Amino acid sequence: MTVAVSLRDLSCVFHSAGKTVNAVSHVNLDIDAGEFFTLLGPSGSGKTTCLRMIGGFILPTSGHVAINGQDVTQHPPYVRPVNTVFQDYALFPHMSILDNVAYSLMVRGVDRNTRTRRAHELLEMVQLPDLATRKPAQLSGGQRQRVALARALISEPQVLLLDEPLGALDLKLREQMQTELKALQRSLGITFVFVTHDQHEALSMSDRIGVFNQGRLEQVATPGELYHRPATRFVAEFVGAANVLLGAQAQRYANAQAVMIRPEFIRICDDADPSPRVKGKVGDVQFFGAFWRIQVQPDDGGVALLVDLPVQYFANAPAAGQQVGLSWDQSAMHVLDGATQS
Ligand code: ADP
Ligand code: MG
């Protein structure tokens, strides 16, 4: 497997208004060629800064960036074999869609016929063949997003950097674009480095995900590994809903310092399942469409457990105040190391 992007001990420190911000701290990461890699983390965790250091828009305070094995740490953006799709799309408002898409070819001095032909091909690819003569203001948000994508892809980058490219779209359109973007990435075989704070988006689109927390890369893993075997409490709680149990409660259930159980792995005991691990009282009950999420306060103390019940099995969810028994398989418990430092 060829490594497309390699980050070595990469850090970025900002000084502003007398404060020091460690935006990115000692990140080590190898992204494979052809991979759909996502940088996931809450707002302010360093995702954009990291992406901009790959693109060359921010110089690292220390550490190295290599692309296709070549150290590009000191290279300006325009000589790197990468391109960026920005969150706000940054289209030129006075230019036609065609000229926006063809822009980077024009800058490079490619002749008009060639760049017009290529721009039409790219607009075809993002399914906007009929909008070439319009201006950006005459397009919907989703259409502008596609134009930004076409414009970034026309220069045939080996690596495409995407900073929350779907953030401005409403839910339905965002889900549609997730599918299209993933399909496009597969068919082109280009390495995508994709930034999002949305765990659902990250889980559904990525080959691998790197989770950022306060400038540090907490874990790099496939979506499945991240979800089922989070390395830290932070990852467990940021990626999906999690019961993270500590201290005496973790001792009781798992003979460990800290353990995680996903809510959908806990079931309510019935006649076929007569010996619950925990007995408790139902508190809050929430309807999510596909499932019910209930909170159960254990009789023997500790924090309340979140339990997700598939909607088809429970026409009516257990009511608040009801006593229930809960159980789960041994394999549903994931012991967290170093989990107390959240
Ligand atoms: P994210 O993209 O994950 O939301 P950013 O990389 O934008 O996070 O920011 C990481 C941290 O660096 C934040 O605390 C942010 O306020 C700070 N930061 C980002 N850019 C600058 C800058 N130009 N000057 C000072 N601080 C900055
Ligand atoms: Mg950002």
Coordinates of C-alpha atoms and ligand atoms in Angstrom, one line a residue:
M1 CA 0.0 0.0 0.0
T2 CA 1.4 3.4 -1.0
V3 CA 1.2 6.2 1.5
A4 CA -0.3 9.3 0.1
V5 CA -0.1 11.7 3.0
S6 CA 2.3 11.3 5.9
L7 CA 2.3 13.5 9.0
R8 CA 5.2 13.3 11.4
D9 CA 5.1 14.8 14.8
L10 CA 3.1 17.7 13.3
S11 CA 2.2 20.6 15.6
C12 CA 0.7 24.0 15.2
V13 CA 0.7 26.6 18.0
F14 CA -1.2 29.8 17.6
H15 CA -0.5 32.9 19.7
S16 CA -3.3 35.4 19.8
A17 CA -4.4 38.0 22.3
G18 CA -1.7 36.9 24.7
K19 CA -2.9 33.3 24.7
T20 CA -1.2 30.2 23.4
V21 CA -3.3 27.7 21.6
N22 CA -2.0 24.2 20.8
A23 CA -4.3 23.8 17.8
V24 CA -2.5 20.6 16.6
S25 CA -0.2 18.6 18.9
H26 CA 2.3 16.0 17.8
V27 CA 0.2 14.3 15.2
N28 CA 1.6 11.2 13.5
L29 CA -0.5 9.7 10.7
D30 CA -0.2 7.8 7.4
I31 CA -3.1 8.0 4.9
D32 CA -3.0 5.4 2.2
A33 CA -3.3 6.2 -1.5
G34 CA -7.0 5.8 -2.6
E35 CA -8.2 5.9 0.9
F36 CA -11.3 7.9 2.1
F37 CA -9.9 9.2 5.4
T38 CA -11.9 11.3 7.8
L39 CA -10.6 13.7 10.4
L40 CA -13.4 13.7 13.0
G41 CA -13.7 15.8 16.2
P42 CA -15.7 18.5 18.0
S43 CA -15.5 22.1 17.0
G44 CA -12.1 23.6 17.9
S45 CA -10.3 20.2 18.1
G46 CA -7.8 21.1 15.3
K47 CA -9.3 19.4 12.2
T48 CA -9.1 22.5 9.9
T49 CA -5.7 23.5 11.1
C50 CA -4.4 20.0 10.3
L51 CA -6.0 20.0 6.9
R52 CA -4.6 23.4 6.1
M53 CA -1.1 22.2 7.0
I54 CA -1.6 19.3 4.5
G55 CA -2.7 21.8 1.9
G56 CA 0.1 24.3 2.7
F57 CA -2.1 27.2 3.8
I58 CA -0.6 27.0 7.3
L59 CA 3.0 26.3 8.1
P60 CA 3.5 23.9 11.0
T61 CA 5.2 25.1 14.1
S62 CA 7.1 21.8 14.1
G63 CA 7.0 18.5 12.4
H64 CA 6.7 17.3 8.7
V65 CA 4.2 16.8 6.0
A66 CA 5.0 14.4 3.1
I67 CA 2.9 13.7 0.1
N68 CA 3.7 10.6 -2.0
G69 CA 6.9 10.3 -0.1
Q70 CA 8.1 13.8 -0.8
D71 CA 8.6 16.2 2.1
V72 CA 6.5 19.3 1.2
T73 CA 6.5 20.9 4.6
Q74 CA 8.0 24.2 3.2
H75 CA 6.2 24.0 -0.2
P76 CA 3.5 26.6 -1.1
P77 CA 0.0 25.3 -1.7
Y78 CA 0.1 25.6 -5.5
V79 CA 3.0 23.2 -6.1
R80 CA 1.5 20.5 -3.9
P81 CA -0.4 17.7 -5.8
V82 CA -3.5 18.4 -3.6
N83 CA -6.6 20.6 -3.9
T84 CA -9.1 21.8 -1.4
V85 CA -12.9 22.1 -1.2
F86 CA -13.7 24.7 1.4
Q87 CA -16.7 24.7 3.6
D88 CA -18.1 28.0 2.1
Y89 CA -17.2 26.7 -1.5
A90 CA -15.4 30.1 -2.2
L91 CA -16.7 30.3 -5.8
F92 CA -16.1 33.5 -7.7
P93 CA -19.5 35.3 -7.8
H94 CA -18.8 37.3 -11.0
M95 CA -17.7 34.3 -13.1
S96 CA -19.9 31.8 -14.8
I97 CA -20.1 28.3 -13.5
L98 CA -18.0 27.1 -16.5
D99 CA -15.2 29.7 -15.8
N100 CA -15.3 28.9 -12.1
V101 CA -14.7 25.2 -12.9
A102 CA -12.0 26.0 -15.5
Y103 CA -10.3 28.5 -13.3
S104 CA -7.2 26.5 -12.3
L105 CA -6.6 25.5 -15.9
M106 CA -6.7 29.1 -16.9
V107 CA -4.2 30.1 -14.3
R108 CA -1.9 27.4 -15.6
G109 CA -2.2 28.7 -19.1
V110 CA -4.2 25.8 -20.6
D111 CA -5.8 26.9 -23.9
R112 CA -9.4 27.9 -24.0
N113 CA -10.7 25.0 -26.0
T114 CA -9.1 22.4 -23.8
R115 CA -10.2 24.0 -20.6
T116 CA -13.8 24.5 -21.8
R117 CA -14.0 20.9 -22.9
R118 CA -12.6 19.7 -19.5
A119 CA -14.9 22.0 -17.5
H120 CA -17.9 20.5 -19.4
E121 CA -16.6 17.0 -18.6
L122 CA -16.3 17.8 -14.9
L123 CA -19.8 19.4 -14.8
E124 CA -21.1 16.2 -16.5
M125 CA -19.4 14.2 -13.8
V126 CA -21.0 16.1 -10.9
Q127 CA -24.4 15.9 -12.8
L128 CA -24.7 19.6 -13.6
P129 CA -24.3 19.6 -17.4
D130 CA -26.9 22.4 -18.1
L131 CA -25.7 25.1 -15.7
A132 CA -22.5 26.1 -17.3
T133 CA -23.6 29.7 -18.2
R134 CA -25.1 30.6 -14.8
K135 CA -23.6 32.5 -12.0
P136 CA -23.0 31.0 -8.5
A137 CA -25.9 33.1 -7.0
Q138 CA -28.3 31.4 -9.4
L139 CA -27.6 28.0 -8.0
S140 CA -28.9 26.1 -4.9
G141 CA -26.6 25.2 -2.1
G142 CA -26.3 21.6 -3.3
Q143 CA -25.5 22.7 -6.8
R144 CA -22.8 25.1 -5.6
Q145 CA -21.3 22.3 -3.6
R146 CA -21.0 20.2 -6.8
V147 CA -19.4 23.1 -8.7
A148 CA -16.8 23.5 -5.9
L149 CA -16.1 19.8 -6.2
A150 CA -15.8 20.0 -10.0
R151 CA -13.5 23.0 -9.7
A152 CA -11.2 21.2 -7.2
L153 CA -11.1 18.0 -9.3
I154 CA -10.3 19.6 -12.7
S155 CA -6.7 19.9 -11.8
E156 CA -6.5 16.2 -11.2
P157 CA -5.2 16.3 -7.7
Q158 CA -3.8 13.2 -6.2
V159 CA -5.2 14.1 -2.8
L160 CA -8.4 16.1 -2.3
L161 CA -8.9 17.9 1.0
L162 CA -12.5 18.6 2.0
D163 CA -13.3 20.7 5.0
E164 CA -16.9 20.1 6.1
P165 CA -18.1 20.2 2.5
L166 CA -21.6 19.2 3.3
G167 CA -22.1 21.3 6.4
A168 CA -24.3 23.9 4.7
L169 CA -26.7 21.5 3.2
D170 CA -30.0 20.3 4.8
L171 CA -30.2 16.7 6.1
K172 CA -31.8 15.0 3.0
L173 CA -29.5 16.7 0.6
R174 CA -26.5 16.0 2.8
E175 CA -27.3 12.3 2.9
Q176 CA -27.7 12.2 -0.9
M177 CA -24.3 14.0 -1.3
Q178 CA -22.7 11.7 1.1
T179 CA -23.6 8.8 -1.2
E180 CA -22.6 10.6 -4.3
L181 CA -19.3 11.8 -2.9
K182 CA -18.3 8.4 -1.7
A183 CA -19.2 6.9 -5.2
L184 CA -17.2 9.6 -6.9
Q185 CA -14.2 8.9 -4.7
R186 CA -14.4 5.2 -5.4
S187 CA -14.6 5.7 -9.2
L188 CA -11.8 8.2 -9.3
G189 CA -9.5 6.4 -6.9
I190 CA -8.3 9.7 -5.5
T191 CA -7.3 10.0 -1.8
F192 CA -9.9 12.0 0.1
V193 CA -9.0 13.7 3.4
F194 CA -12.4 14.7 4.7
V195 CA -13.2 16.8 7.7
T196 CA -16.4 16.6 9.7
H197 CA -17.7 17.0 13.2
D198 CA -20.6 14.7 12.4
Q199 CA -20.0 11.1 13.6
H200 CA -22.8 9.6 11.4
E201 CA -21.2 11.1 8.3
A202 CA -17.8 9.9 9.4
L203 CA -19.0 6.3 10.1
S204 CA -20.9 5.9 6.9
M205 CA -18.4 7.4 4.4
S206 CA -14.9 6.6 5.7
D207 CA -12.4 3.8 5.1
R208 CA -10.7 5.0 8.3
I209 CA -11.2 7.8 10.8
G210 CA -8.8 9.8 12.9
V211 CA -10.5 11.2 16.0
F212 CA -9.2 14.6 17.2
N213 CA -9.6 15.9 20.8
Q214 CA -8.0 19.2 21.8
G215 CA -5.4 19.0 19.0
R216 CA -4.4 15.5 19.7
L217 CA -5.2 12.5 17.5
E218 CA -6.8 10.1 20.0
Q219 CA -7.4 7.1 17.7
V220 CA -7.1 6.0 14.1
A221 CA -9.2 3.1 13.1
T222 CA -11.9 1.8 10.8
P223 CA -15.5 2.9 11.6
G224 CA -16.3 -0.6 13.0
E225 CA -13.2 -0.6 15.3
L226 CA -13.8 2.9 16.4
Y227 CA -17.4 2.1 17.3
H228 CA -16.9 -1.2 19.0
R229 CA -13.4 -0.9 20.4
P230 CA -12.9 2.8 21.2
A231 CA -9.4 3.4 22.7
T232 CA -10.5 6.1 25.1
R233 CA -13.5 7.3 27.0
F234 CA -13.5 10.4 24.8
V235 CA -13.8 8.3 21.6
A236 CA -16.5 6.1 23.2
E237 CA -18.6 9.1 24.0
F238 CA -18.0 11.1 20.9
V239 CA -18.7 8.3 18.4
G240 CA -22.3 7.2 19.1
A241 CA -24.2 6.8 22.3
A242 CA -22.3 5.0 25.0
N243 CA -22.7 3.8 28.6
V244 CA -19.3 4.5 30.1
L245 CA -19.2 3.0 33.6
L246 CA -16.5 3.7 36.1
G247 CA -15.4 2.6 39.6
A248 CA -17.6 0.4 41.6
Q249 CA -20.2 0.0 38.8
A250 CA -17.5 -1.1 36.4
Q251 CA -16.1 -3.5 39.0
R252 CA -19.5 -5.1 39.5
Y253 CA -20.3 -5.5 35.8
A254 CA -16.9 -6.2 34.3
N255 CA -14.3 -6.5 37.1
A256 CA -12.6 -3.5 35.5
Q257 CA -11.8 0.2 36.2
A258 CA -13.9 1.4 33.2
V259 CA -16.2 -0.3 30.8
M260 CA -18.3 0.7 27.8
I261 CA -21.6 -0.8 26.7
R262 CA -23.5 0.5 23.7
P263 CA -27.2 1.0 24.4
E264 CA -28.4 -1.3 21.6
F265 CA -26.6 -4.2 23.2
I266 CA -28.6 -4.1 26.4
R267 CA -32.0 -5.9 26.4
I268 CA -34.9 -6.0 28.7
C269 CA -35.3 -9.5 30.2
D270 CA -38.4 -11.4 29.5
D271 CA -39.6 -14.9 30.5
A272 CA -37.0 -16.5 28.2
D273 CA -34.2 -14.5 29.9
P274 CA -35.0 -14.9 33.6
S275 CA -31.8 -13.8 35.2
P276 CA -31.0 -10.1 34.7
R277 CA -27.5 -8.7 35.3
V278 CA -29.1 -5.5 36.7
K279 CA -32.5 -4.6 38.0
G280 CA -33.7 -1.1 37.9
K281 CA -36.3 1.6 37.4
V282 CA -37.2 3.2 34.1
G283 CA -36.7 7.0 34.0
D284 CA -36.7 9.0 30.8
V285 CA -38.3 7.4 27.7
Q286 CA -37.5 8.9 24.2
F287 CA -38.9 7.9 20.8
F288 CA -36.4 8.0 18.0
G289 CA -38.4 6.4 15.2
A290 CA -36.3 3.3 14.6
F291 CA -35.9 2.7 18.3
W292 CA -36.8 3.7 21.8
R293 CA -34.1 5.0 24.1
I294 CA -34.9 4.5 27.8
Q295 CA -32.9 5.4 30.9
V296 CA -32.8 2.8 33.6
Q297 CA -31.5 3.6 37.1
P298 CA -30.0 0.5 38.6
D299 CA -31.3 -0.6 42.0
D300 CA -27.7 -1.3 43.2
G301 CA -26.5 2.2 42.5
G302 CA -24.2 3.9 39.8
V303 CA -25.2 5.9 36.8
A304 CA -28.4 5.3 34.8
L305 CA -28.0 3.1 31.8
L306 CA -29.1 4.1 28.3
V307 CA -31.0 1.2 26.6
D308 CA -32.0 1.2 23.0
L309 CA -35.0 -1.0 22.2
P310 CA -35.8 -1.8 18.5
V311 CA -39.2 -0.3 17.8
Q312 CA -40.6 -3.5 16.1
Y313 CA -40.3 -5.5 19.4
F314 CA -42.0 -2.9 21.5
A315 CA -45.2 -1.4 20.2
N316 CA -45.3 0.4 23.5
A317 CA -42.1 1.3 25.3
P318 CA -41.8 0.6 29.0
A319 CA -43.2 3.4 31.0
A320 CA -41.4 5.7 33.3
G321 CA -41.4 4.3 36.9
Q322 CA -41.7 0.7 35.7
Q323 CA -39.3 -1.9 37.2
V324 CA -37.3 -3.9 34.6
G325 CA -34.4 -6.4 34.5
L326 CA -31.6 -5.8 32.1
S327 CA -29.1 -8.1 30.5
W328 CA -26.4 -8.2 27.9
D329 CA -23.8 -10.6 26.5
Q330 CA -20.3 -10.7 27.9
S331 CA -19.0 -9.6 24.5
A332 CA -21.0 -6.4 24.7
M333 CA -18.7 -5.1 27.3
H334 CA -15.6 -3.2 26.1
V335 CA -13.0 -2.5 28.8
L336 CA -11.5 1.0 28.4
D337 CA -7.9 1.5 29.3
G338 CA -6.8 4.9 30.6
A339 CA -10.5 5.8 30.4
T340 CA -10.5 8.0 33.5
Q341 CA -8.6 10.8 31.8
S342 CA -11.5 11.8 29.5
Ligands
ADP1 P1 -11.8 22.6 14.1 O1 -11.6 22.7 12.6 O2 -11.6 21.2 14.6 O3 -13.0 23.3 14.5 P2 -9.5 24.5 14.2 O4 -8.4 23.8 13.6 O5 -10.2 25.5 13.3 O6 -10.6 23.4 14.8 O7 -9.0 25.3 15.5 C1 -8.3 24.6 16.5 C2 -7.9 25.6 17.6 O8 -7.1 26.6 17.1 C3 -9.1 26.4 18.1 O9 -8.9 26.6 19.5 C4 -9.1 27.7 17.4 O10 -9.7 28.7 18.1 C5 -7.6 27.9 17.2 N1 -7.3 28.7 16.0 C6 -7.5 28.3 14.7 N2 -7.0 29.2 13.8 C7 -6.4 30.2 14.6 C8 -5.7 31.4 14.3 N3 -5.5 31.7 13.0 N4 -5.3 32.1 15.3 C9 -5.5 31.7 16.6 N5 -6.1 30.6 16.9 C10 -6.6 29.8 16.0
MG2 MG -12.9 23.5 11.2

